[in-house]
Coordinates of N, CA, C and O in Angstrom, one line a residue:
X1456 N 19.1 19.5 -28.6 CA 19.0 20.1 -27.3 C 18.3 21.4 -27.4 O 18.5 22.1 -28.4
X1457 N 17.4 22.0 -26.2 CA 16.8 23.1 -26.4 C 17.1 23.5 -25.1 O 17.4 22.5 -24.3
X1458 N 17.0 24.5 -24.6 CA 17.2 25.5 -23.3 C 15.8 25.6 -22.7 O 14.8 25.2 -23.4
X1459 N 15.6 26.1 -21.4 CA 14.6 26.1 -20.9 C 13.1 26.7 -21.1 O 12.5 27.4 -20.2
X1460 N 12.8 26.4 -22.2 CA 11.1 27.5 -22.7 C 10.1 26.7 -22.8 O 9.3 27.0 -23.6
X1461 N 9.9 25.7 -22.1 CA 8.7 24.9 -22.2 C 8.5 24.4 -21.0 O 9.6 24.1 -20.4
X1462 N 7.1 24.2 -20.2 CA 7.2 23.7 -19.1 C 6.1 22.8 -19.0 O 5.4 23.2 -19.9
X1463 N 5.8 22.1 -18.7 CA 4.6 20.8 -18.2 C 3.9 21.0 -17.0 O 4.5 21.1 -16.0
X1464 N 2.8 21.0 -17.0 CA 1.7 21.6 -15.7 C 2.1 20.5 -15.0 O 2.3 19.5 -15.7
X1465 N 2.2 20.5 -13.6 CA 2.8 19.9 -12.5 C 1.3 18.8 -12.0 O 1.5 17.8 -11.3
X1466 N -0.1 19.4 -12.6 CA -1.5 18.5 -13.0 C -1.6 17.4 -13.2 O -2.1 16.5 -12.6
X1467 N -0.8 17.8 -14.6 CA -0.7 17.0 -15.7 C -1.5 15.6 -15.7 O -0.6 14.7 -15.9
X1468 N -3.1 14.7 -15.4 CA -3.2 13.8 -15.5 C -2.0 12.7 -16.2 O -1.2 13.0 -17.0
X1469 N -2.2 11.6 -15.6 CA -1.5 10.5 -15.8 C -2.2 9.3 -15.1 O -2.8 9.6 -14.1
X1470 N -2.1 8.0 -15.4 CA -2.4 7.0 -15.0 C -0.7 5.9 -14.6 O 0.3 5.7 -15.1
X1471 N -1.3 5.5 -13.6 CA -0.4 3.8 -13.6 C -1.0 3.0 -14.3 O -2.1 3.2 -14.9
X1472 N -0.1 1.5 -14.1 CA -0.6 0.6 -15.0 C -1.5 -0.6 -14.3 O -1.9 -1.7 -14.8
X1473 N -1.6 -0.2 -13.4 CA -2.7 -0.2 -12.6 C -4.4 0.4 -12.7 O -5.5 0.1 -12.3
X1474 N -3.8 1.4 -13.5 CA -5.2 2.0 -14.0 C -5.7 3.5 -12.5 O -6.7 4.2 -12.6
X1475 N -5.0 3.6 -11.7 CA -4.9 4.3 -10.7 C -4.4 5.9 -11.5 O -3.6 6.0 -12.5
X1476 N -5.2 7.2 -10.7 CA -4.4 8.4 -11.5 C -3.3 9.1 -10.5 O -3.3 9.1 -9.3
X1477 N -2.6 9.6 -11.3 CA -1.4 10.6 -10.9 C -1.3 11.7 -11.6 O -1.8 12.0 -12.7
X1478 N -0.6 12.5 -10.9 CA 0.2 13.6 -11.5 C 1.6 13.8 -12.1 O 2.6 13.2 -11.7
X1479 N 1.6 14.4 -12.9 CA 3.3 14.8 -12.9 C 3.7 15.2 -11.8 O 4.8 14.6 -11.6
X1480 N 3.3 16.0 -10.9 CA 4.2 16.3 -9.9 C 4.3 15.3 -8.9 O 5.1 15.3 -7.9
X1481 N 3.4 14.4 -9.2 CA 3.9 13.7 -7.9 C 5.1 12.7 -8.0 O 5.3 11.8 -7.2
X1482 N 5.8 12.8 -9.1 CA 6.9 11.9 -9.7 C 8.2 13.4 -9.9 O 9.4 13.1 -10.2
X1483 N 7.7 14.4 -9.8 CA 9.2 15.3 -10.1 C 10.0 15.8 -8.7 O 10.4 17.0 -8.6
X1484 N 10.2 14.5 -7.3 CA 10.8 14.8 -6.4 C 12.4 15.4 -6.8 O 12.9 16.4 -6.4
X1485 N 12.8 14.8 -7.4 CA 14.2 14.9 -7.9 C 14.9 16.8 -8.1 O 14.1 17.7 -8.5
X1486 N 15.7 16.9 -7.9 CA 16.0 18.2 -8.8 C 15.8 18.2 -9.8 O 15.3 19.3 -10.1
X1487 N 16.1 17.1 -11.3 CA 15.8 17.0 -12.4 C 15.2 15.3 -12.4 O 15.3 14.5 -11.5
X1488 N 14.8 15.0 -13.5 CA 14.1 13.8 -13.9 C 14.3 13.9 -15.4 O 14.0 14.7 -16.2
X1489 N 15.1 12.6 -15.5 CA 14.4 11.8 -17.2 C 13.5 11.2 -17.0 O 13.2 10.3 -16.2
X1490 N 13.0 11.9 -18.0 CA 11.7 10.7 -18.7 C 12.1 10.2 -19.9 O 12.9 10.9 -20.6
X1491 N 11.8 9.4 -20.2 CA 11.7 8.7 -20.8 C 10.3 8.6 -21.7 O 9.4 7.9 -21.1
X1492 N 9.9 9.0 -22.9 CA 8.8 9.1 -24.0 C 9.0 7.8 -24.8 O 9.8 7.8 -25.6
X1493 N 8.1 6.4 -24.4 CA 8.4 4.8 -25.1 C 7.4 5.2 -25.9 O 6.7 6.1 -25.6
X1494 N 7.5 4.2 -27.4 CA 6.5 4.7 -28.2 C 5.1 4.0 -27.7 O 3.9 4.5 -28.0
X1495 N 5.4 2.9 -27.0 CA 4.5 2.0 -26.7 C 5.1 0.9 -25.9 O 5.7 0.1 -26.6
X1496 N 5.0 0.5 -24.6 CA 5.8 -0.1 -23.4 C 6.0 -2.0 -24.1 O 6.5 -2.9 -23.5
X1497 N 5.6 -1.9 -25.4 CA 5.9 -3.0 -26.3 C 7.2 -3.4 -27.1 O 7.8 -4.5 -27.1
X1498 N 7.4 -2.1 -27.7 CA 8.4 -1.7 -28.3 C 9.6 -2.2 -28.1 O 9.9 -2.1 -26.9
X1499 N 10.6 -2.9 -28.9 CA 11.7 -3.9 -27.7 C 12.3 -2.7 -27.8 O 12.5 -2.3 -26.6
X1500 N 12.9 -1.6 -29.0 CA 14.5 -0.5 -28.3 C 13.4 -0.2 -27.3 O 13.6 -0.9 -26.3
X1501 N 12.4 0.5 -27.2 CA 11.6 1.1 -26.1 C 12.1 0.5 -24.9 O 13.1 1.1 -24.3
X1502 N 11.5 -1.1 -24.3 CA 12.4 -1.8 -23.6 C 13.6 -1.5 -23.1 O 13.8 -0.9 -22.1
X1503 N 14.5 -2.1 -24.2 CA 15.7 -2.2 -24.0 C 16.4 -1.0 -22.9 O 17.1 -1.2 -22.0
X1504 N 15.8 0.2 -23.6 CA 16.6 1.7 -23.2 C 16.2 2.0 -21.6 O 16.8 2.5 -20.6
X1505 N 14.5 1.2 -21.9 CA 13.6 1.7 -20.5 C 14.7 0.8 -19.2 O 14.9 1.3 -18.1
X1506 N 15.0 -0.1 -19.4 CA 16.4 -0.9 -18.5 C 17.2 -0.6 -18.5 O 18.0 -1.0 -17.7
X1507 N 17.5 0.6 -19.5 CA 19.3 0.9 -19.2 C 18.9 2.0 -18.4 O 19.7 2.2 -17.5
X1508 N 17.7 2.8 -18.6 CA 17.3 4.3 -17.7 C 17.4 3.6 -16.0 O 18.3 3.8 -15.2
X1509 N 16.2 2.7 -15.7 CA 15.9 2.2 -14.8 C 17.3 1.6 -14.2 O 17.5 1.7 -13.0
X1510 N 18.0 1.3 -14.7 CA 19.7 0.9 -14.2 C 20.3 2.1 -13.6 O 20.5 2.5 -12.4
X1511 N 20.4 2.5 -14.8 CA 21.6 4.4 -14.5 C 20.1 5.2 -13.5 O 20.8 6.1 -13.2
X1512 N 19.3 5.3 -13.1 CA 18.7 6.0 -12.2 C 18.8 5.3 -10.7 O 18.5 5.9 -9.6
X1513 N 19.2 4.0 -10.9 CA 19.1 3.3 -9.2 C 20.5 3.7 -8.9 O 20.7 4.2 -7.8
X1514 N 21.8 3.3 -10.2 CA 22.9 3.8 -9.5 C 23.7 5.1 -9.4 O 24.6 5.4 -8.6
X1515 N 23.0 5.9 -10.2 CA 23.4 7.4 -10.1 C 22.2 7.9 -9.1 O 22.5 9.0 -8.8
X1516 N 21.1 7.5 -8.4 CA 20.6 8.3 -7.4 C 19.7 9.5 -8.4 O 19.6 10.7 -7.9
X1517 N 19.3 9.3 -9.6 CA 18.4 9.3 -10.4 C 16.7 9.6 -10.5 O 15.8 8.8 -10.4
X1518 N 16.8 10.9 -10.9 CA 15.0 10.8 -10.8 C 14.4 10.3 -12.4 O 14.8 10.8 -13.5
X1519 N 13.4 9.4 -12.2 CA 13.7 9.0 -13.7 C 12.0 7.9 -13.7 O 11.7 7.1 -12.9
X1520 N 11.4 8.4 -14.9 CA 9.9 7.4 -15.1 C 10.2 7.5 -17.1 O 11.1 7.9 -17.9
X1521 N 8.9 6.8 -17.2 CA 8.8 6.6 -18.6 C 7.6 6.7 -18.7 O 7.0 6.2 -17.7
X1522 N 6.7 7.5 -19.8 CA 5.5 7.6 -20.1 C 5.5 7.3 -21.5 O 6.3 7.6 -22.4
X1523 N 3.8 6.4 -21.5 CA 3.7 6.2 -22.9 C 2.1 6.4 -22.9 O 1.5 6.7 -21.9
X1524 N 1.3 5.9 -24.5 CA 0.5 6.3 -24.4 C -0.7 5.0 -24.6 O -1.9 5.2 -24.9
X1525 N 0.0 4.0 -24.3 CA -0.8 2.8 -24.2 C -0.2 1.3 -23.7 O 0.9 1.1 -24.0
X1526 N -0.7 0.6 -23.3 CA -0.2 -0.7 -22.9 C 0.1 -1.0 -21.5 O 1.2 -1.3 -20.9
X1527 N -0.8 -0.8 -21.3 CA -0.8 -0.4 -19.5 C -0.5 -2.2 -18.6 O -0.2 -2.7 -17.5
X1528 N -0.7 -2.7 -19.8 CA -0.1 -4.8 -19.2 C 1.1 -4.7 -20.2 O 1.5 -5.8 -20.3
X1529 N 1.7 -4.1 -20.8 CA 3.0 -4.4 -21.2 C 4.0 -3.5 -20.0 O 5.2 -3.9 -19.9
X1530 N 3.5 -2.6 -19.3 CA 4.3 -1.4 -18.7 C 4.4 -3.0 -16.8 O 5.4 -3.4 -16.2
X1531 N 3.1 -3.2 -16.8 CA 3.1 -3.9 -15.7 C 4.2 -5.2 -15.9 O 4.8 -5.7 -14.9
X1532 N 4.2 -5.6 -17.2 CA 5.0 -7.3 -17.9 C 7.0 -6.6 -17.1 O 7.8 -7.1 -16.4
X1533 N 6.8 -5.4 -17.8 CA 8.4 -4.8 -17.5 C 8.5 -4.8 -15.9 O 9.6 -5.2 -15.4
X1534 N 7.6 -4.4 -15.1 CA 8.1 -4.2 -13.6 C 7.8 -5.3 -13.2 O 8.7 -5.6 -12.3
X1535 N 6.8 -6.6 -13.3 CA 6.5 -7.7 -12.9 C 7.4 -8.8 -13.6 O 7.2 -10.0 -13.3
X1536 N 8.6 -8.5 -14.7 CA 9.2 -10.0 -15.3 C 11.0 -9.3 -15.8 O 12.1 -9.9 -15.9
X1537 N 10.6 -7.8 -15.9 CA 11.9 -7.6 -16.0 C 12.6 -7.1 -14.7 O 13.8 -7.2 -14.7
X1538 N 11.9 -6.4 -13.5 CA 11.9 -5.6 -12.8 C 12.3 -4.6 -12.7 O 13.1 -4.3 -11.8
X1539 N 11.8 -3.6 -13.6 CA 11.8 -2.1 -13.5 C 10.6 -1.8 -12.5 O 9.4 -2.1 -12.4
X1540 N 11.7 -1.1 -12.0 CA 10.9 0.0 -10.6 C 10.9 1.3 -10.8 O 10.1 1.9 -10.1
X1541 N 11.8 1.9 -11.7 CA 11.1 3.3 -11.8 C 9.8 3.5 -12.4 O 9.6 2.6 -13.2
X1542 N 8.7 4.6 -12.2 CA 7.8 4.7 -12.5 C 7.0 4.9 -13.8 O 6.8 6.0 -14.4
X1543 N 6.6 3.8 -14.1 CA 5.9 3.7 -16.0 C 4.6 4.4 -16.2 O 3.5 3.7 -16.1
X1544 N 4.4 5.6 -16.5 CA 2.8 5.9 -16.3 C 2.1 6.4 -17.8 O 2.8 6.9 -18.7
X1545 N 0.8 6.2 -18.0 CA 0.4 6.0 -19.0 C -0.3 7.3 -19.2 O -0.7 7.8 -18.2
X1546 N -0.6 8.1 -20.5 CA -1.0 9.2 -21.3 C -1.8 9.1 -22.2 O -1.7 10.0 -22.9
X1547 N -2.6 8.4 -22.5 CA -3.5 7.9 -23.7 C -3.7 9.4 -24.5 O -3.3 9.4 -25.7
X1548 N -4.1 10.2 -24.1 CA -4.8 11.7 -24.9 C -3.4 12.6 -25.4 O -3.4 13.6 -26.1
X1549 N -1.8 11.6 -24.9 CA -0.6 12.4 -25.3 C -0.4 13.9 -25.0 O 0.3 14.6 -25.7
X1550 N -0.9 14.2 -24.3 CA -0.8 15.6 -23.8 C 0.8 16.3 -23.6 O 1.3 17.2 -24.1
X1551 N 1.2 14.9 -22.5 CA 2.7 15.1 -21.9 C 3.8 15.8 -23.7 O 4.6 16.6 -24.1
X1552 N 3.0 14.4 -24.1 CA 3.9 15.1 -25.6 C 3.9 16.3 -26.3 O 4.8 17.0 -26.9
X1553 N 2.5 16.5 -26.1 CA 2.1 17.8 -26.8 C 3.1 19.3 -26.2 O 3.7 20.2 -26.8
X1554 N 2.8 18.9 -24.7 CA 4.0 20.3 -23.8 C 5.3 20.0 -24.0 O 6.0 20.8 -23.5
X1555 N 5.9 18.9 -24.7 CA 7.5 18.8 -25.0 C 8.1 18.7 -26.5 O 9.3 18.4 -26.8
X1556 N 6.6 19.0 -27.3 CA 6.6 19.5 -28.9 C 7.5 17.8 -29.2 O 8.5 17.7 -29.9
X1557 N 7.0 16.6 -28.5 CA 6.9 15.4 -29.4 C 5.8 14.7 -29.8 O 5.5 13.7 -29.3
X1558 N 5.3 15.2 -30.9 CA 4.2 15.2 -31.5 C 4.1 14.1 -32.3 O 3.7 13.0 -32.2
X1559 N 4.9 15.1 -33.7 CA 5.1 14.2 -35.1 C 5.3 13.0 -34.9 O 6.0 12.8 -34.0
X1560 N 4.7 11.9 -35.7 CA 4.4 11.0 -35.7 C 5.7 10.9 -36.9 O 6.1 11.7 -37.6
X1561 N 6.1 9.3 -36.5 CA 7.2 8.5 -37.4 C 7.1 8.4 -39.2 O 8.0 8.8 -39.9
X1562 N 6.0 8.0 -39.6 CA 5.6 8.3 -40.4 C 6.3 7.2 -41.2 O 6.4 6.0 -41.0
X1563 N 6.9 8.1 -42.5 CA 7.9 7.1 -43.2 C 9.2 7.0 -42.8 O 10.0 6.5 -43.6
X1564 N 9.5 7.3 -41.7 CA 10.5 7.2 -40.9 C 11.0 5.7 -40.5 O 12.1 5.2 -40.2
X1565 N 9.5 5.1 -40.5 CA 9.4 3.9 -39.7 C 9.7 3.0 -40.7 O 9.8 1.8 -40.3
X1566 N 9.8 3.1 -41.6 CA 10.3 2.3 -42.6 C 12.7 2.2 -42.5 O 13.5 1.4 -43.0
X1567 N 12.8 3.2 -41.7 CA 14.0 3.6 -41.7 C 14.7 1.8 -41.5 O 13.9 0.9 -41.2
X1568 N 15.9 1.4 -41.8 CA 16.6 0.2 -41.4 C 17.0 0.0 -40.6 O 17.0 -1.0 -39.8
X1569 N 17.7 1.4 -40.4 CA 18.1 1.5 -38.6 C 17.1 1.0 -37.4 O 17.4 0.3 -36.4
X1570 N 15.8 1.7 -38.1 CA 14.7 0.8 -36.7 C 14.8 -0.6 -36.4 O 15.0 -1.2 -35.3
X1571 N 14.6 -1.4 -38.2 CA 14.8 -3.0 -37.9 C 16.5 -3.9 -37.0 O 16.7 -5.0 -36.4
X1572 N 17.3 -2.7 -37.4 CA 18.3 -3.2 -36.8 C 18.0 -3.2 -35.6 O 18.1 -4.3 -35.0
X1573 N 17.6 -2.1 -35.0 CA 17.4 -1.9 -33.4 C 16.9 -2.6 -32.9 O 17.3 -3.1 -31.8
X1574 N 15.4 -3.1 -33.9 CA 15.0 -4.3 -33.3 C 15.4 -5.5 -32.9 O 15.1 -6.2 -31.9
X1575 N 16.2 -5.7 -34.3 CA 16.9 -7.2 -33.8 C 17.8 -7.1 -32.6 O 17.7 -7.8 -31.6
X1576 N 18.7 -6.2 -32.7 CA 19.3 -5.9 -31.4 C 19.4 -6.2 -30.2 O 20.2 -6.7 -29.5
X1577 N 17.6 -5.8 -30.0 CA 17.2 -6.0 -28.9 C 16.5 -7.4 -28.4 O 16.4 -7.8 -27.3
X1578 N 16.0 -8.0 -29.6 CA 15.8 -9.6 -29.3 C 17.0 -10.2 -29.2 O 17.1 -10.9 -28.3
X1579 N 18.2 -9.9 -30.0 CA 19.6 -10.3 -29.3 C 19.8 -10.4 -28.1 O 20.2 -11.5 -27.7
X1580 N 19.3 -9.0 -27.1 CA 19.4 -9.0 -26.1 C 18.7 -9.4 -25.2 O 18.9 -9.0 -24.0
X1581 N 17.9 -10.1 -25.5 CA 16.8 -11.8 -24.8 C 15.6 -10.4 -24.7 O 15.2 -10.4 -23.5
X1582 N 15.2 -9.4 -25.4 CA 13.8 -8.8 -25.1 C 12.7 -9.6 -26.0 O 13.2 -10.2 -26.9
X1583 N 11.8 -9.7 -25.9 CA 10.7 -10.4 -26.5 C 9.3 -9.3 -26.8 O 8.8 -8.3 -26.2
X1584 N 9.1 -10.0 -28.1 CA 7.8 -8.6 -28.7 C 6.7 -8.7 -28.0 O 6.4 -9.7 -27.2
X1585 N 6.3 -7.9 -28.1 CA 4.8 -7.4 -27.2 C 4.0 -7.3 -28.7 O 4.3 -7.5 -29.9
X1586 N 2.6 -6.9 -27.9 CA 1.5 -7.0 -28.9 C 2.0 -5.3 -29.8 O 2.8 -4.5 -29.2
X1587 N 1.6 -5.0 -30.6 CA 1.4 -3.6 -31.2 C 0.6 -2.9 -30.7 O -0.4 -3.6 -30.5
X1588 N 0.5 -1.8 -30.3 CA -0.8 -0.7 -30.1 C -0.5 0.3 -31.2 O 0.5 0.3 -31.9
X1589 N -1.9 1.4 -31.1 CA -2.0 2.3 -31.6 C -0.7 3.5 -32.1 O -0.4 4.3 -33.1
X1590 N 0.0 3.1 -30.7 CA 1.2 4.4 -30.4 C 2.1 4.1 -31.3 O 2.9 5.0 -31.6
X1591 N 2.5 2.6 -32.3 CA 3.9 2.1 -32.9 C 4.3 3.4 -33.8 O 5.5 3.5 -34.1
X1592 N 3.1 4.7 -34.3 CA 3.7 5.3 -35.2 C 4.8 7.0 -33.8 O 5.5 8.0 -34.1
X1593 N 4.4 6.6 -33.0 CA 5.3 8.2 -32.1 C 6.3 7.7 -32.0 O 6.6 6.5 -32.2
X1594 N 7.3 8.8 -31.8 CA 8.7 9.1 -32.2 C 8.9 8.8 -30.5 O 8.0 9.0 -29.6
X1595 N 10.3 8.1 -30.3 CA 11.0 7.8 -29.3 C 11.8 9.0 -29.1 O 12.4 9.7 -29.9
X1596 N 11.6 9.2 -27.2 CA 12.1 10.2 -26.8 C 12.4 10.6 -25.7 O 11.9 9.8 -24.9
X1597 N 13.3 11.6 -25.1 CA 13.9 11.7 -23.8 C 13.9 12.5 -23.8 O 14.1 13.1 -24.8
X1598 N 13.5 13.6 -22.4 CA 13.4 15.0 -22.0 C 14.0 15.1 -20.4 O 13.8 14.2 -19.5
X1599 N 14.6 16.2 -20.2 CA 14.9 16.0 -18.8 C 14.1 17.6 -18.0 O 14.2 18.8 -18.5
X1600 N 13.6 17.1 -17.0 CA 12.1 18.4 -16.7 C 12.9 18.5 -15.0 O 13.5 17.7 -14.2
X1601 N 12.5 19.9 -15.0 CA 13.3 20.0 -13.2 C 11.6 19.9 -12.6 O 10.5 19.7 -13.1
X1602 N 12.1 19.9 -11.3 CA 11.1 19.7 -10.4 C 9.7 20.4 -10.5 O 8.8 19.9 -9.9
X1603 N 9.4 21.9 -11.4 CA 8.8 22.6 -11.3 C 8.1 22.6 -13.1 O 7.4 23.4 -13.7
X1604 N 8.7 21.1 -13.4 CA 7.8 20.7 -15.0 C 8.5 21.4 -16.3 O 8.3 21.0 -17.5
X1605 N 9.3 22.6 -15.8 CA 10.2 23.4 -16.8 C 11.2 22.2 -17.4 O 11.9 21.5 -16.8
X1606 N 11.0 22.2 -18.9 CA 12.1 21.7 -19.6 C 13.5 21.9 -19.7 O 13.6 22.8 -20.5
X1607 N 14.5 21.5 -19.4 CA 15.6 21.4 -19.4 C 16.8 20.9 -20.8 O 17.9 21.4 -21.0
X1608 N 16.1 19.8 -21.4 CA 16.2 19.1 -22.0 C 15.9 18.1 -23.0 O 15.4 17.1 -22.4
X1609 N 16.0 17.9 -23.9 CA 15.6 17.1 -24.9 C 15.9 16.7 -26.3 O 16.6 17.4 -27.1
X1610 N 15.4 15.3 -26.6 CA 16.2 14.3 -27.8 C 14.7 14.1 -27.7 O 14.0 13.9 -26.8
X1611 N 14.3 14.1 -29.3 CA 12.9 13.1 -29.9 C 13.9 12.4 -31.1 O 14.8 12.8 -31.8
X1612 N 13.4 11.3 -30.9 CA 14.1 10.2 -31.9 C 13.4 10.9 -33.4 O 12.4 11.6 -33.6
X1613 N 14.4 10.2 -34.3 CA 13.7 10.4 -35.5 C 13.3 9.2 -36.2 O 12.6 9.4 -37.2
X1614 N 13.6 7.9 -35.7 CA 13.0 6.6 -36.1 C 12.8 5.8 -34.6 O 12.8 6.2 -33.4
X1615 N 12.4 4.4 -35.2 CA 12.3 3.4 -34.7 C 13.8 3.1 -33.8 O 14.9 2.9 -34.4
X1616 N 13.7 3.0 -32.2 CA 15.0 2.9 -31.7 C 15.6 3.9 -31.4 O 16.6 3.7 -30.7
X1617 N 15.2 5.1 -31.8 CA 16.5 6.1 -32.3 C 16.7 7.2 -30.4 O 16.1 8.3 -30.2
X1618 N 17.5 6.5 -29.5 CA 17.7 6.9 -28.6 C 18.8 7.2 -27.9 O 19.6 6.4 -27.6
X1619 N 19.1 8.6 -27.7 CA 20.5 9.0 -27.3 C 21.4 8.0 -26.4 O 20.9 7.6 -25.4
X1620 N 22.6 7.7 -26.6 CA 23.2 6.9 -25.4 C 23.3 7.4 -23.6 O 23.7 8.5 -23.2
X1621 N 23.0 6.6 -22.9 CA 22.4 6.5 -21.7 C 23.6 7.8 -21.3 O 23.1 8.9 -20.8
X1622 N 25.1 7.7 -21.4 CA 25.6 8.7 -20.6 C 25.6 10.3 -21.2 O 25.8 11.4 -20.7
X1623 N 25.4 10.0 -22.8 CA 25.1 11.9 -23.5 C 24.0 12.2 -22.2 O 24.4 13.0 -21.4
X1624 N 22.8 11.7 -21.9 CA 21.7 12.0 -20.9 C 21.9 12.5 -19.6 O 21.3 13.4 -18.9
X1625 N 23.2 11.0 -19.1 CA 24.0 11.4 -17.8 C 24.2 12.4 -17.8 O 23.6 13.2 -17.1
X1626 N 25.3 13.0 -19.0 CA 25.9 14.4 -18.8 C 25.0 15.1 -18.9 O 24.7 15.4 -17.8
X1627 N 23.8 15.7 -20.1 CA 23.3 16.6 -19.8 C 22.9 16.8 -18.4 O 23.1 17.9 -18.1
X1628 N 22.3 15.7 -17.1 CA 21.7 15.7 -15.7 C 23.0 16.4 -15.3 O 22.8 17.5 -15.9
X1629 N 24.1 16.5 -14.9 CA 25.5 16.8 -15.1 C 24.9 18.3 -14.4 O 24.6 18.8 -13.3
X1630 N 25.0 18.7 -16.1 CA 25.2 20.3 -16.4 C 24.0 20.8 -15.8 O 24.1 22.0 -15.6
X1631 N 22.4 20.1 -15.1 CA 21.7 21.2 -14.7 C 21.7 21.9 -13.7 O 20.9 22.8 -13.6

């Protein structure tokens, strides 16, 4: 967890998966917002978590998207077959990352066992693989940004999967 010293230009290009552009700001109505950082809208924990966000944001009254930095028909597969409706928008150049110092790349991390567990996990949980892109080596992550792009909060995974439980997140939204 870090305190408030980073902020995200409210600019910030972004794409839908649609291929249409946006802003950050035009998604930070909320007092606060999770995002959600998938490594790749492929990813099954990526998946998995991006449904538990999209859940806990419709019934907590939740401001809440996920950005990644490629797979713009895997992001559309999730709102067209799984039905997430919070907003999935795409980063190719990782910028968003860069202003929330989730950079580092997985590395040999990704070798961790923990990730393969996660994975099975989540085919357990009837998710199905997607193609691989470029992004499989970024670190999974969650930040919570107030309306004005200022950071509030934040978890970067250290492996494959490695994502705080949905209510540690609650609470932090909680405390801002």
């Amino acid at each position: 967890m870090i305190e408030a010293v980073s902020s995200v230009p409210l600019d910030l290009e972004l794409r839908t998966p649609a291929g249409e552009p946006a802003t950050l700001g035009d998604h930070l109505a909320a007092p606060v917002t999770v995002v959600q950082l998938v490594r790749y809208f492929g990813c099954l924990p990526c998946q998995e978590w991006l449904v538990e966000l999209d859940r806990a944001a419709a019934t907590e009254n939740l401001g809440a998207l996920a950005i990644g930095g490629s797979a713009d028909y895997q992001a559309t597969w999730l709102q067209e077959e799984r039905g997430v409706r919070m907003p999935l928008l795409l980063d190719p150049e990782q910028r968003f990352r860069e202003h929330v110092d989730a950079v580092k790349p997985l590395g040999w991390r990704m070798a961790d066992p923990r990730g393969a567990a996660a994975y099975v996990r989540s085919l357990r949980h009837g998710f199905k693989p997607q193609a691989i892109t470029r992004d499989t080596v970024r670190s999974p992550g969650v930040v919570i940004l107030d309306r004005d792009g200022r950071l509030q909060w934040s978890y970067i995974g250290n492996r494959i999967g490695d994502y705080p439980p949905i209510d540690k997140v609650l609470d932090a939204v909680a405390r801002q």
